[in-house]
Short mmCIF file of C-alpha atoms in Angstrom, two decimals:
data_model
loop_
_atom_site.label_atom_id
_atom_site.label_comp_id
_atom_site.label_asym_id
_atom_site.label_seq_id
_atom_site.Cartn_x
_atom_site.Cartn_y
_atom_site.Cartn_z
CA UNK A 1 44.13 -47.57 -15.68
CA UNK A 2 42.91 -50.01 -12.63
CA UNK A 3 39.87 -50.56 -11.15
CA UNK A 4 36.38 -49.51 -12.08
CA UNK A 5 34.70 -45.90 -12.72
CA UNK A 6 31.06 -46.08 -11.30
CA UNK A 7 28.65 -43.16 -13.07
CA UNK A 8 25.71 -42.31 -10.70
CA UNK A 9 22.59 -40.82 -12.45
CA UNK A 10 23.85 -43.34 -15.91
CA UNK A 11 20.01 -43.22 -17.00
CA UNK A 12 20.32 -39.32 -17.73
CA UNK A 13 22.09 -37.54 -20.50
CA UNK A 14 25.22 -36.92 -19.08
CA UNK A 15 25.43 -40.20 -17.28
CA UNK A 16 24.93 -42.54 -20.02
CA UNK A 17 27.14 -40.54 -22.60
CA UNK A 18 29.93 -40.44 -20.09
CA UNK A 19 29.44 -44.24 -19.49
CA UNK A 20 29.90 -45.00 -23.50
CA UNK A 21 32.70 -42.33 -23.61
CA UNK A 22 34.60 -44.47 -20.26
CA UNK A 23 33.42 -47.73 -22.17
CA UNK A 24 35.24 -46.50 -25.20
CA UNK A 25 38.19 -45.40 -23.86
CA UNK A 26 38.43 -49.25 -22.18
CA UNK A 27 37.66 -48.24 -18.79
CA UNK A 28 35.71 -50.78 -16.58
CA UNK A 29 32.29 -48.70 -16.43
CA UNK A 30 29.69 -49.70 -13.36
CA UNK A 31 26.42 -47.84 -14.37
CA UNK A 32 23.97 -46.94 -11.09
CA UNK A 33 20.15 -46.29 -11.00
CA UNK A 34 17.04 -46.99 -9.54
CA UNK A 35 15.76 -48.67 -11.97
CA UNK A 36 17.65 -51.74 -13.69
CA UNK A 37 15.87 -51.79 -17.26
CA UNK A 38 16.13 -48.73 -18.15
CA UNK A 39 20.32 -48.93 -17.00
CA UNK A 40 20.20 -52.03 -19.37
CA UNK A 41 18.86 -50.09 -22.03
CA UNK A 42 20.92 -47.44 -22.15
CA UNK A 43 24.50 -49.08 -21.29
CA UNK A 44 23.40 -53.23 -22.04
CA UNK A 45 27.39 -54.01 -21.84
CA UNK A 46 28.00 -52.53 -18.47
CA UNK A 47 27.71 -53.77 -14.72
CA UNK A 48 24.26 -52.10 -13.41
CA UNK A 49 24.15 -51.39 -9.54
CA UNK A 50 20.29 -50.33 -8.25
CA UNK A 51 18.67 -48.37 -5.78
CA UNK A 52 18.51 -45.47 -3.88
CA UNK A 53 21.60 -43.29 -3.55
CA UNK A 54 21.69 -44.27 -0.19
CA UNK A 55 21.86 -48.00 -1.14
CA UNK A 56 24.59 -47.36 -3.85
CA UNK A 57 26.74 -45.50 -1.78
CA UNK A 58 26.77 -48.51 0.81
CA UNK A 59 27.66 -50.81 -2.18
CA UNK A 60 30.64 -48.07 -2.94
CA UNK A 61 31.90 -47.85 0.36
CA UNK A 62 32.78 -51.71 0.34
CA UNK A 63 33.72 -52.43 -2.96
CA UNK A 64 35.96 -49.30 -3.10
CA UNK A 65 35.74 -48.30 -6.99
CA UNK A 66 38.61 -46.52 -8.56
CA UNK A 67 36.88 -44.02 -9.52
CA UNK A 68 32.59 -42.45 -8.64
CA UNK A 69 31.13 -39.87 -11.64
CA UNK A 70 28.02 -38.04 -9.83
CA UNK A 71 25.60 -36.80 -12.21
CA UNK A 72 22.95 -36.67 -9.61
CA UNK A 73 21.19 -33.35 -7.97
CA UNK A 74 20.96 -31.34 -5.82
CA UNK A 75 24.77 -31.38 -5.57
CA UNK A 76 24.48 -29.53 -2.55
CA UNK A 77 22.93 -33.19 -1.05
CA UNK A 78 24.10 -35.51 -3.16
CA UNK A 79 28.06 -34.29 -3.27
CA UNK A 80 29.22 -34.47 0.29
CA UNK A 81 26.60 -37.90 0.35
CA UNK A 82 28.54 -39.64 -1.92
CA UNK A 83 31.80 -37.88 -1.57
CA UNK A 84 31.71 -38.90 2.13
CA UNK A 85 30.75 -42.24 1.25
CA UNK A 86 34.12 -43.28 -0.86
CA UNK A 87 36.75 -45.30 0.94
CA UNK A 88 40.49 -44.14 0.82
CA UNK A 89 41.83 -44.71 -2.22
CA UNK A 90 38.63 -43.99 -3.93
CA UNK A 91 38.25 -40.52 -6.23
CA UNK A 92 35.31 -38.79 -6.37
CA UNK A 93 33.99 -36.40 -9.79
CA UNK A 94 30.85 -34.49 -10.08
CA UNK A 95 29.46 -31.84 -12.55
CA UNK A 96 28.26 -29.50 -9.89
CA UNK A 97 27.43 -25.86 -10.31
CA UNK A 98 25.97 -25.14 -6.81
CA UNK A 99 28.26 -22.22 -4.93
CA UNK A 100 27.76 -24.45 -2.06
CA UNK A 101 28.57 -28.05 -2.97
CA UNK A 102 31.83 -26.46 -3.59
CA UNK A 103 32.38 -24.97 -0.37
CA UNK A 104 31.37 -28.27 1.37
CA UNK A 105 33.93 -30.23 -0.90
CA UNK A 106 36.27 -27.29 -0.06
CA UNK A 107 35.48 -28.46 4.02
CA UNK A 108 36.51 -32.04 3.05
CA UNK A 109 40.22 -31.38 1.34
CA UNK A 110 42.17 -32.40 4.46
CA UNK A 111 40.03 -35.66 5.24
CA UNK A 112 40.34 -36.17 1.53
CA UNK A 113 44.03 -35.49 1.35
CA UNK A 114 44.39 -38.12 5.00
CA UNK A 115 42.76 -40.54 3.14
CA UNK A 116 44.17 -40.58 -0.54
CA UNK A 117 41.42 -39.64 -2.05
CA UNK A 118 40.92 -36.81 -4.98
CA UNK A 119 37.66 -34.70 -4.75
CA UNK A 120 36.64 -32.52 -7.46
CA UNK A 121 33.72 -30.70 -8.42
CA UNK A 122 32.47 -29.03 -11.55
CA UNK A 123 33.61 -30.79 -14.25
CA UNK A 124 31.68 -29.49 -16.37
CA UNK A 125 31.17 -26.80 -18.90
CA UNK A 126 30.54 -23.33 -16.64
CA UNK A 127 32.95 -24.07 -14.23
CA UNK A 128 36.23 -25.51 -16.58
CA UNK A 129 35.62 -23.43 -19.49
CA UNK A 130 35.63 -19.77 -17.35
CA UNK A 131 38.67 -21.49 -15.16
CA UNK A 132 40.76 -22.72 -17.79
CA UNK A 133 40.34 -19.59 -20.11
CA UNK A 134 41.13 -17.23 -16.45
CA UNK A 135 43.92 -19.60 -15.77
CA UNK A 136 45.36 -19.00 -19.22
CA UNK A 137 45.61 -15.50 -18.86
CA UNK A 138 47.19 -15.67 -15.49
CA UNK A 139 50.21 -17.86 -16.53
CA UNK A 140 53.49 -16.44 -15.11
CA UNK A 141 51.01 -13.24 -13.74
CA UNK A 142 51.42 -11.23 -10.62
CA UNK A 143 48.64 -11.58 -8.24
CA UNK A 144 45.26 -9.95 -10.09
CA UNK A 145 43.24 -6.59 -8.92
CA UNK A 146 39.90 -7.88 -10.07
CA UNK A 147 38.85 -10.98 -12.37
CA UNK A 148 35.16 -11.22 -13.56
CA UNK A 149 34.43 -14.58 -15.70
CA UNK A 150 31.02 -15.31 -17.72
CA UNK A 151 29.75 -18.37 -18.69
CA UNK A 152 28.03 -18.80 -21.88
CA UNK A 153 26.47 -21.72 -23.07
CA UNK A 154 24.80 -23.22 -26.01
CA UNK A 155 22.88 -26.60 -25.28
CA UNK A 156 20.29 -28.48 -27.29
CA UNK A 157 17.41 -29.28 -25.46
CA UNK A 158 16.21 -33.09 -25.24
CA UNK A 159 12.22 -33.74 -25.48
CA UNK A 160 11.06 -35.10 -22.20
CA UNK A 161 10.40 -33.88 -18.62
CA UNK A 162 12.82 -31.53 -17.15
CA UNK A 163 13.52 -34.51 -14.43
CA UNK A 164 13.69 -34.08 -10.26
CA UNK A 165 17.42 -33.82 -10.41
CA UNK A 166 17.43 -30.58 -12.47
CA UNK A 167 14.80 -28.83 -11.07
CA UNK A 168 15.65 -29.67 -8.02
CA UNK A 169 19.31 -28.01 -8.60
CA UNK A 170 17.52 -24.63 -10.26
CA UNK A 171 15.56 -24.47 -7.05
CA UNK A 172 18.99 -24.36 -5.03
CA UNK A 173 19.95 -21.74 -6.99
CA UNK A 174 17.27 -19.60 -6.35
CA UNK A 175 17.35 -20.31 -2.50
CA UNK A 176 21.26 -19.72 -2.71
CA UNK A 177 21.37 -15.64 -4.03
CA UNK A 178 23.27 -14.49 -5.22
CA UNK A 179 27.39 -13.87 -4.21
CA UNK A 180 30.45 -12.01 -5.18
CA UNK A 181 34.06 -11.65 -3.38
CA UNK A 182 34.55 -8.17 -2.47
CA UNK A 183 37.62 -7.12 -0.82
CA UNK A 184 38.81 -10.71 -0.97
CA UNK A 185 35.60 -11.76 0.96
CA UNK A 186 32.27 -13.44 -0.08
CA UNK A 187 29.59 -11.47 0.32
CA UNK A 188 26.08 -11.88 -0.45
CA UNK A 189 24.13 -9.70 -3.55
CA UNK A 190 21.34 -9.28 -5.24
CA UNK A 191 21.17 -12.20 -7.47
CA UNK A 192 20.97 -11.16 -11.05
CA UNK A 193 23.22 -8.28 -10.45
CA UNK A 194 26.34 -7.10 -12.44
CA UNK A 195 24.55 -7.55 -15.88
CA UNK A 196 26.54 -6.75 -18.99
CA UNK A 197 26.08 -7.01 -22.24
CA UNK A 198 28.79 -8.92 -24.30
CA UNK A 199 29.16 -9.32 -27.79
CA UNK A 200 30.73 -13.10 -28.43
CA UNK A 201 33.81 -13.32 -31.14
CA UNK A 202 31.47 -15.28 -33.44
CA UNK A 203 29.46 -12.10 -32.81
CA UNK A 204 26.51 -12.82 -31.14
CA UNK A 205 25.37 -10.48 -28.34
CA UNK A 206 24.72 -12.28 -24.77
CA UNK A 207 23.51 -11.05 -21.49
CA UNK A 208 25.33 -12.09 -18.55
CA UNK A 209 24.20 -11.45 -15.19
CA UNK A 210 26.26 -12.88 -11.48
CA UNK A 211 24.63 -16.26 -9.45
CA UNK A 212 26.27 -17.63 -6.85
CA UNK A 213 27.71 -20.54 -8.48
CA UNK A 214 30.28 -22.58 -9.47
CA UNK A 215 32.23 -20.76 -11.25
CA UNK A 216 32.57 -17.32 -8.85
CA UNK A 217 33.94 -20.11 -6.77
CA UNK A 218 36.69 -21.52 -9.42
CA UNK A 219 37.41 -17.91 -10.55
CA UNK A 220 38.17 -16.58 -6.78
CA UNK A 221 40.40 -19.83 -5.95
CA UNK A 222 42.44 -19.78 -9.42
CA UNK A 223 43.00 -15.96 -8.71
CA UNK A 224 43.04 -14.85 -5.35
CA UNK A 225 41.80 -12.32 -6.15
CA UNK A 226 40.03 -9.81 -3.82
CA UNK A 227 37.27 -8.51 -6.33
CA UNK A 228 35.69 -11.27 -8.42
CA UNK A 229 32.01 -11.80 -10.39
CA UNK A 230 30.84 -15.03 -11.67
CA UNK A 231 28.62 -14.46 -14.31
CA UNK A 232 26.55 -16.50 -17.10
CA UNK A 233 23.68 -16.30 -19.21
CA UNK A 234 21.57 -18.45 -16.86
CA UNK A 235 20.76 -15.83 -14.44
CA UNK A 236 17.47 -13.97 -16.33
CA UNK A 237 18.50 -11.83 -18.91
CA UNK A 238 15.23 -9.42 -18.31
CA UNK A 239 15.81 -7.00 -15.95
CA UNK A 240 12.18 -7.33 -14.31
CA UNK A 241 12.85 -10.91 -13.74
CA UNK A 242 16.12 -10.58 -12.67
CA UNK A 243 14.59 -7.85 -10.33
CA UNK A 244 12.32 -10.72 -8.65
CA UNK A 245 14.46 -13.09 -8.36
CA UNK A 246 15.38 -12.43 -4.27
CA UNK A 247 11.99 -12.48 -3.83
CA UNK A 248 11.46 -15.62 -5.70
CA UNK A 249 14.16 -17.13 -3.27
CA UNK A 250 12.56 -15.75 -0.20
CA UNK A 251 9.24 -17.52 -0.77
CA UNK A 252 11.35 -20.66 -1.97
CA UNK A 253 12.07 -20.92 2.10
CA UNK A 254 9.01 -20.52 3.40
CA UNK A 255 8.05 -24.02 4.45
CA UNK A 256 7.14 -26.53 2.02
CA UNK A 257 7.59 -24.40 -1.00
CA UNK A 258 10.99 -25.44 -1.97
CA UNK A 259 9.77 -29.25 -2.43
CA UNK A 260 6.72 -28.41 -3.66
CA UNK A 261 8.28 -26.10 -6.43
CA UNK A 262 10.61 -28.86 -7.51
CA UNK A 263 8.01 -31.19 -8.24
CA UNK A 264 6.04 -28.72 -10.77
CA UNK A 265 9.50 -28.06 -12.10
CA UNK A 266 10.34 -31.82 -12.48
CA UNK A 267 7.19 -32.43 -14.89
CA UNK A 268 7.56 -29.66 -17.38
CA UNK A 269 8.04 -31.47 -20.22
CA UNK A 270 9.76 -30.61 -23.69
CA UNK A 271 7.80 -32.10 -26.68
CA UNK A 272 10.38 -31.29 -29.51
CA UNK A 273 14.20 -31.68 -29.68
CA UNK A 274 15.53 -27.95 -30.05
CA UNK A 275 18.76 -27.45 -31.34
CA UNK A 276 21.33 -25.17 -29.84
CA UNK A 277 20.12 -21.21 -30.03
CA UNK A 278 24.16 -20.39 -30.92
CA UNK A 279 27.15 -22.25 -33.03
CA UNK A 280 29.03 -21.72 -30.03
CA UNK A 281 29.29 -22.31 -25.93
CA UNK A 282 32.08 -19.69 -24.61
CA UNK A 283 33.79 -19.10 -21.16
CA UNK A 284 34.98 -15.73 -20.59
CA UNK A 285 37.67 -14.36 -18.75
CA UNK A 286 38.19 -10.48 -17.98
CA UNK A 287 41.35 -9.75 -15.65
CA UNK A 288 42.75 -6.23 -14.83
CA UNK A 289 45.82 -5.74 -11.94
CA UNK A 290 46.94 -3.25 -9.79
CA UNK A 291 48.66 -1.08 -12.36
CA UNK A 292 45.46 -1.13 -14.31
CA UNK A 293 46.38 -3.10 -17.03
CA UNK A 294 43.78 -5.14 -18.57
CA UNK A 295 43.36 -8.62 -20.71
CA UNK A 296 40.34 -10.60 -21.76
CA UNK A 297 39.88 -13.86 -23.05
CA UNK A 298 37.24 -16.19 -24.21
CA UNK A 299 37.36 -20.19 -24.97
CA UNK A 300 35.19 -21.24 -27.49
CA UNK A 301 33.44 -24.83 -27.38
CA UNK A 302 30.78 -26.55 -28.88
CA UNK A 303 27.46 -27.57 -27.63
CA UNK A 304 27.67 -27.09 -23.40
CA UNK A 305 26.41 -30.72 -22.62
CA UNK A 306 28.76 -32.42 -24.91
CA UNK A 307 31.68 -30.29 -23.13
CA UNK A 308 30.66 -31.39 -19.98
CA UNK A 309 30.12 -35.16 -20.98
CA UNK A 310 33.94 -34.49 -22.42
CA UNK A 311 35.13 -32.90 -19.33
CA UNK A 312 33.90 -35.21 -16.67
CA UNK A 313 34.86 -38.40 -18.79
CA UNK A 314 38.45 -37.17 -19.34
CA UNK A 315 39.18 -35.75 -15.45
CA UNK A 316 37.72 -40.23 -14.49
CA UNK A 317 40.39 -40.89 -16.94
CA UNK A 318 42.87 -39.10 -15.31
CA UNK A 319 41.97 -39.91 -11.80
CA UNK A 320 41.71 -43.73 -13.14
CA UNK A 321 45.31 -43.46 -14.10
CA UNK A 322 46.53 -42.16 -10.79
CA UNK A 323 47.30 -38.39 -11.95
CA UNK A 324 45.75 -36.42 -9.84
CA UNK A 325 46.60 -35.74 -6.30
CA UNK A 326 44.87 -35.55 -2.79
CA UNK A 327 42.92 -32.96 -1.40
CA UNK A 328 39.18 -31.24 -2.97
CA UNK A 329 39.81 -29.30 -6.26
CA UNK A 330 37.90 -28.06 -9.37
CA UNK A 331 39.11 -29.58 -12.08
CA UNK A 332 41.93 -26.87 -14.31
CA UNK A 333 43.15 -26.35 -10.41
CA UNK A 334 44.14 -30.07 -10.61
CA UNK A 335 45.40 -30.93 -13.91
CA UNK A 336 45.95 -27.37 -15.51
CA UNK A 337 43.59 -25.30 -17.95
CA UNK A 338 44.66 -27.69 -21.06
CA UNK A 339 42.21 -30.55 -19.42
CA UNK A 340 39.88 -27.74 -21.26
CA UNK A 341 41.28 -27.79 -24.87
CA UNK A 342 41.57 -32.48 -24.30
CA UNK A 343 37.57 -31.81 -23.55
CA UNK A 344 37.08 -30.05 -26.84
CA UNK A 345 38.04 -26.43 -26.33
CA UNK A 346 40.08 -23.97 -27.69
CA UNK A 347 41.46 -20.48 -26.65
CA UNK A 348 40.61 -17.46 -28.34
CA UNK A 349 42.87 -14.80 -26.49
CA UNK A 350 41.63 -10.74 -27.56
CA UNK A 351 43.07 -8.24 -25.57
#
């Protein structure tokens, strides 16, 4: 492992559990911020850059890290930012969930590919667990009929404000709709649609509902298939809500609304730690094929933010230790769906 791993956004939960995870594993960890006391006081033994993301991403550019971890949002502005911003030789990882940070990365694979570099987005628990568990059952597969994945997770909530960041990535959401690939094409859809009501193997009973996100992405590129729905217990699980929600994104555009929405968003504040509302966090897989044969498959993790902070520290480590390859991925598309089960999963294969 060469060269250092810079984690932008270390002040936040991801950031600064990644950086002690990378610290631990003897990686040479450069923490980023805007503020350099609190980046002192959350990772005191590592190098602290500060700033803007502007400002950092001119530091990157000439000091050419191994290695950049964005934990910032919006993805959909921050990705292609700092993505753009590496110099060859320089790999880029983010935790992205935005359907359309991934289809910017997607834009960048030859420049990435011409300049050494390794992009990949979604590192994180929606978009590896529902991969890795669909990439499982398609091992030594013919070409799939329709695939529909669901992402289900469990997180414990931190007290504290929600931040800009997050908000600001929940507001993308709403102005991006929702999507689906229909006769191998994406096409837009009423977000919120294709609800279904699953019952977990640990037995709890989830409502799932498709987004454009992340994951319909992963799912369509691991398949190729021409019917897919990426689904996940984030989209509303009330059917009045879920009813609004176009609406909701319509007004989002009107001008002024977006930013202004993100701000109220940014300063709702938790009072309380709450712990997770399930034992489990579980990516689903349903596949069926021409003939009309059908399998399913769930992976079963722990608490969805300590997945993530697993999943994005161990694709760095790979990247660190030159094994992945040029070009934009998501991350089971690079190094296989068993990066899933080295992050803390497991497969639970049912039908």
């Amino acid at each position: 492992m060469t060269g250092e791993i810079w984690v932008l956004g270390a002040t936040g939960r991801v950031g600064r559990e990644a950086a002690e995870r990378l610290r631990q594993a003897g990686a040479e960890v450069v923490v980023t911020g805007r503020g350099r006391e609190r980046l002192t006081q959350v990772s005191p033994d590592a190098r602290a850059v500060t700033g803007s993301l502007d400002e950092v991403c001119a530091r990157l550019a000439t000091e050419a890290p191994a290695v950049v971890i964005n934990t910032v949002g919006p993805f959909a502005v921050t990705a292609p930012r700092v993505a753009r911003a590496c110099p060859p030789g320089t790999h880029y990882v983010d935790v992205a969930n935005e359907l359309s940070t991934f289809e910017l990365l997607h834009d960048m694979d030859r420049e990435a590919a011409a300049t050494g570099r390794t992009l990949v987005s979604g590192a994180g628990f929606g978009v590896l667990a529902t991969e890795s568990i669909l990439l499982h059952l398609l091992a030594d597969e013919e070409k799939p009929s329709r695939v529909r994945v669901d992402a289900i997770a469990s997180v414990a909530t931190e007290p504290g404000a929600l931040g800009e960041a997050l908000a600001a990535t929940i507001v993308h959401a709403l102005l991006d709709g929702g999507r689906e690939v229909r006769h191998g094409r994406m096409v837009r859809t009423l977000a919120g649609g294709a609800a279904e009501r699953l019952t977990t193997p640990d037995g709890d009973v989830v409502t799932t509902a498709s987004l454009a996100s992340g994951e319909l992405f992963a799912a369509w590129q691991a398949s190729g298939a021409p019917s897919v729905i990426g689904a996940s217990t984030l989209a509303p699980a009330n059917p009045a809500v879920r009813a609004a929600l176009p609406a909701i994104g319509a007004a989002l555009r009107l001008p002024g609304l977006a930013g202004f929405a993100t701000r109220r968003l940014a300063r709702i504040t938790a009072t309380t730690a709450k712990e997770r509302p399930r034992r489990s966090s579980w990516g689903r897989a349903r596949v069926e094929w021409p003939s009309g044969r059908v399998r399913e498959g769930w992976l079963r993790t722990g608490e969805g933010m300590e997945f993530t902070v697993g999943a994005v520290t161990e694709v760095a480590l790979r990247l660190a230790k030159g094994e992945g390859r040029p070009g934009a991925f998501t991350p089971a598309r690079l190094f296989g769906p068993e990066v899933a089960l080295a992050a803390g999963a497991e497969f639970v294969v049912t039908g």
